[in-house]
Coordinates of C-alpha atoms in Angstrom, one line a residue:
Chain A
K1 CA 0.0 0.0 0.0
Q2 CA 1.4 3.4 -1.0
E3 CA 2.2 5.7 1.8
V4 CA 3.0 9.4 1.1
T5 CA 4.6 11.7 3.6
Q6 CA 5.1 15.4 3.2
I7 CA 7.6 17.1 5.4
P8 CA 7.4 19.6 6.9
A9 CA 3.8 19.7 7.8
A10 CA 4.0 23.5 8.2
L11 CA 6.5 26.1 7.2
S12 CA 6.7 29.8 7.8
V13 CA 9.3 31.9 5.9
P14 CA 10.0 35.5 5.2
E15 CA 9.2 36.9 1.7
G16 CA 11.9 36.4 -0.8
E17 CA 13.3 33.2 0.5
N18 CA 13.8 30.1 -1.6
L19 CA 12.3 27.0 -0.2
V20 CA 12.0 23.3 -0.7
L21 CA 9.0 21.1 0.0
N22 CA 9.4 17.3 0.3
C23 CA 7.2 14.4 -0.7
S24 CA 8.3 10.9 0.1
F25 CA 6.6 7.7 -1.1
T26 CA 7.1 4.0 -0.4
D27 CA 6.1 2.4 -3.7
S28 CA 8.0 3.5 -6.7
A29 CA 5.5 1.9 -9.1
I30 CA 3.9 5.2 -9.9
Y31 CA 2.3 6.5 -13.1
N32 CA 3.1 10.1 -12.5
L33 CA 3.4 12.6 -9.7
Q34 CA 1.4 15.8 -9.5
W35 CA 1.9 18.8 -7.2
F36 CA -1.1 20.9 -6.2
R37 CA -1.8 23.9 -4.1
Q38 CA -4.9 24.4 -2.1
D39 CA -6.0 27.7 -0.7
P40 CA -8.3 27.9 2.3
G41 CA -11.8 27.0 1.4
K42 CA -10.9 26.4 -2.2
G43 CA -10.2 23.4 -4.5
L44 CA -6.9 22.1 -5.6
T45 CA -5.0 23.9 -8.3
S46 CA -2.6 21.8 -10.4
L47 CA 1.0 23.2 -10.4
L48 CA 3.2 20.6 -12.0
L49 CA 2.8 17.1 -13.4
I50 CA 5.9 14.9 -13.7
Q51 CA 5.6 11.7 -15.7
S52 CA 7.3 8.7 -14.2
S53 CA 9.9 8.8 -17.0
Q54 CA 10.8 12.4 -16.3
R55 CA 13.1 13.8 -13.6
E56 CA 11.9 17.4 -13.3
Q57 CA 9.4 20.0 -14.5
T58 CA 9.5 23.7 -14.3
S59 CA 6.9 26.4 -14.3
G60 CA 7.9 29.9 -13.6
R61 CA 9.3 30.1 -10.1
L62 CA 8.4 26.5 -9.4
N63 CA 10.6 23.5 -10.1
A64 CA 9.6 19.9 -9.2
S65 CA 12.0 17.0 -9.3
L66 CA 11.3 13.3 -9.1
D67 CA 13.6 10.5 -8.0
K68 CA 11.7 7.2 -8.2
S69 CA 14.5 5.1 -7.0
S70 CA 14.7 6.9 -3.7
G71 CA 11.0 7.5 -3.5
R72 CA 11.2 11.3 -3.3
S73 CA 10.0 14.4 -5.0
T74 CA 10.8 18.0 -4.1
L75 CA 9.0 21.2 -5.0
Y76 CA 11.4 24.1 -5.1
I77 CA 9.9 27.6 -4.9
A78 CA 12.2 30.5 -5.8
A79 CA 11.8 34.0 -4.4
S80 CA 8.7 33.2 -2.3
Q81 CA 5.9 35.7 -2.2
P82 CA 2.9 36.2 0.2
G83 CA 0.7 34.9 -2.6
D84 CA 2.4 31.6 -2.4
S85 CA 0.9 31.0 1.0
A86 CA -1.3 27.8 0.7
T87 CA -1.2 24.1 1.4
Y88 CA 0.9 22.1 -1.1
L89 CA -0.1 18.6 -1.8
C90 CA 1.6 15.8 -3.9
A91 CA -0.5 13.1 -5.5
L92 CA 0.6 9.7 -6.9
P93 CA -1.5 7.4 -8.9
P94 CA -0.2 3.8 -9.4
D95 CA 1.5 2.8 -12.7
S96 CA -1.6 0.9 -13.6
G97 CA -3.2 4.3 -14.0
G98 CA -6.5 5.4 -12.6
Y99 CA -7.0 8.1 -10.1
Q100 CA -9.3 5.9 -8.0
K101 CA -6.1 4.5 -6.5
V102 CA -4.2 7.8 -6.2
T103 CA -2.6 8.6 -2.9
F104 CA -2.5 12.1 -1.6
G105 CA 0.0 13.4 0.8
T106 CA -1.4 15.3 3.8
G107 CA 0.3 18.5 2.7
T108 CA 2.7 21.2 3.7
K109 CA 1.0 24.4 4.9
L110 CA 3.2 27.3 3.8
Q111 CA 3.0 30.8 5.1
V112 CA 5.1 33.5 3.5
I113 CA 5.4 36.5 5.7
P114 CA 5.6 39.9 4.0
Chain B
N1 CA -12.5 26.3 -21.7
A2 CA -14.3 26.3 -18.3
G3 CA -12.8 24.3 -15.5
V4 CA -14.5 21.7 -13.5
M5 CA -17.7 23.2 -12.2
Q6 CA -19.3 22.2 -8.9
N7 CA -22.5 23.4 -7.3
P8 CA -23.6 24.3 -4.9
R9 CA -20.5 25.7 -3.3
H10 CA -22.1 25.6 0.1
L11 CA -25.0 23.4 1.3
V12 CA -26.6 23.3 4.7
R13 CA -28.8 20.4 5.6
R14 CA -30.5 19.1 8.8
R15 CA -30.0 15.6 9.9
G16 CA -32.1 13.2 7.9
Q17 CA -32.4 15.4 4.8
E18 CA -30.9 14.6 1.4
A19 CA -27.9 16.4 -0.2
R20 CA -27.3 16.5 -3.9
L21 CA -23.9 17.7 -5.2
R22 CA -23.3 18.3 -8.9
C23 CA -20.2 18.2 -11.0
S24 CA -19.6 19.2 -14.6
P25 CA -16.2 18.0 -15.8
M26 CA -14.0 20.0 -18.1
K27 CA -15.0 19.9 -21.8
G28 CA -13.7 16.7 -23.4
H29 CA -13.1 14.9 -20.1
S30 CA -14.9 11.6 -19.7
H31 CA -13.6 10.5 -16.3
V32 CA -15.0 11.9 -13.1
Y33 CA -13.8 11.3 -9.5
W34 CA -15.3 12.3 -6.3
Y35 CA -13.2 12.9 -3.1
R36 CA -14.1 13.9 0.4
Q37 CA -12.0 16.1 2.6
L38 CA -12.8 16.2 6.3
P39 CA -11.5 19.3 8.3
E40 CA -7.8 19.2 8.8
E41 CA -7.5 15.9 6.9
G42 CA -6.4 14.7 3.5
L43 CA -8.5 13.9 0.5
K44 CA -10.1 10.4 0.4
F45 CA -11.2 8.8 -2.8
M46 CA -14.9 8.0 -3.0
V47 CA -16.0 7.0 -6.5
Y48 CA -14.8 7.0 -10.1
L49 CA -17.2 7.2 -13.0
Q50 CA -17.3 7.4 -16.7
K51 CA -20.3 8.3 -18.7
E52 CA -23.2 6.0 -17.6
N53 CA -20.8 3.7 -15.7
I54 CA -19.5 3.4 -12.2
I55 CA -16.0 2.1 -12.5
D56 CA -15.0 2.0 -8.9
E57 CA -17.0 2.9 -5.8
S58 CA -14.8 1.2 -3.3
G59 CA -14.3 4.4 -1.3
M60 CA -17.9 5.3 -1.0
P61 CA -20.0 4.1 2.0
K62 CA -22.4 1.4 0.9
E63 CA -25.3 3.0 2.7
R64 CA -26.9 6.4 2.0
F65 CA -24.3 7.4 -0.7
S66 CA -24.8 7.0 -4.4
A67 CA -23.3 8.6 -7.5
E68 CA -24.2 8.8 -11.2
F69 CA -22.8 10.3 -14.3
P70 CA -25.6 10.2 -16.9
K71 CA -25.1 10.4 -20.7
E72 CA -26.4 14.0 -20.6
G73 CA -25.8 16.4 -17.7
P74 CA -23.5 16.6 -14.7
S75 CA -22.3 13.9 -12.4
I76 CA -24.3 13.8 -9.1
L77 CA -23.2 12.7 -5.7
R78 CA -26.3 12.0 -3.5
I79 CA -26.3 11.6 0.2
Q80 CA -29.5 10.4 1.8
Q81 CA -30.5 10.9 5.4
V82 CA -27.4 13.0 6.1
V83 CA -25.7 12.8 9.5
R84 CA -23.4 15.3 11.2
G85 CA -20.4 13.1 10.2
D86 CA -21.1 13.8 6.6
S87 CA -20.1 17.4 7.1
A88 CA -17.1 17.8 4.8
A89 CA -15.8 19.3 1.6
Y90 CA -16.7 17.2 -1.4
F91 CA -14.4 17.6 -4.4
C92 CA -14.9 16.5 -7.9
A93 CA -12.1 16.0 -10.4
S94 CA -11.9 15.1 -14.0
S95 CA -9.2 13.8 -16.3
P96 CA -8.9 13.7 -20.0
P97 CA -9.1 10.4 -22.0
D98 CA -5.4 10.6 -22.9
R99 CA -2.7 8.9 -20.8
T100 CA -1.2 11.9 -19.1
G101 CA -3.4 11.2 -16.1
E102 CA -3.5 14.9 -15.1
L103 CA -6.2 15.7 -12.6
F104 CA -8.2 18.9 -12.6
F105 CA -10.3 19.8 -9.6
G106 CA -13.4 21.8 -9.0
E107 CA -13.8 24.3 -6.1
G108 CA -15.6 21.8 -4.0
S109 CA -19.0 21.7 -2.3
R110 CA -19.0 22.3 1.4
L111 CA -21.7 20.4 3.2
T112 CA -22.7 21.3 6.7
V113 CA -25.1 19.1 8.5
L114 CA -26.9 20.7 11.5

């Protein structure tokens, strides 16, 4: 059974700092890995999708890496801004596909202080 | 291209009443997933549907809960005889028929049972 851990559970940083969020998983037989952000009272917004054959993806100030062999993914946020404050989730469906079996991490709650 | 649309955004019901939550997937998406998020907890899979078919309902309680995705119209999650423990955010997600497996979420429907 896939287990997904996100560390830290909460993070508070001053504006402008670069930061790294971690996602660890126990079963490397994944189809892809998707990073989301969730704002309070809102749905999940997709940030980056990494296919299992890829090692990283970049979008603006965000960079996500994937190391299947070690069961880790990191989300790097450069030059953090107060608008980045949200909960960040990673999600992993199995390599058989199908989001009915996806496992979500419990998230990292990020606060960027102006 | 509108995103995943859910309504109502907020729903208040008294114990014993019925709740109906609706979800229209993104245009061109034929896969719909329902998840539940309890306060301060992660997302839990409930049911996976394609048009006119329930593919996997293993995460949905066997009593009082049902889901459908008719040929025409939105997907509906129905909760009969609601209890206080049903109070949660219910999220719908859709994915395209290609093999990228990327998930797109709606804003959620927040059910409060008095």
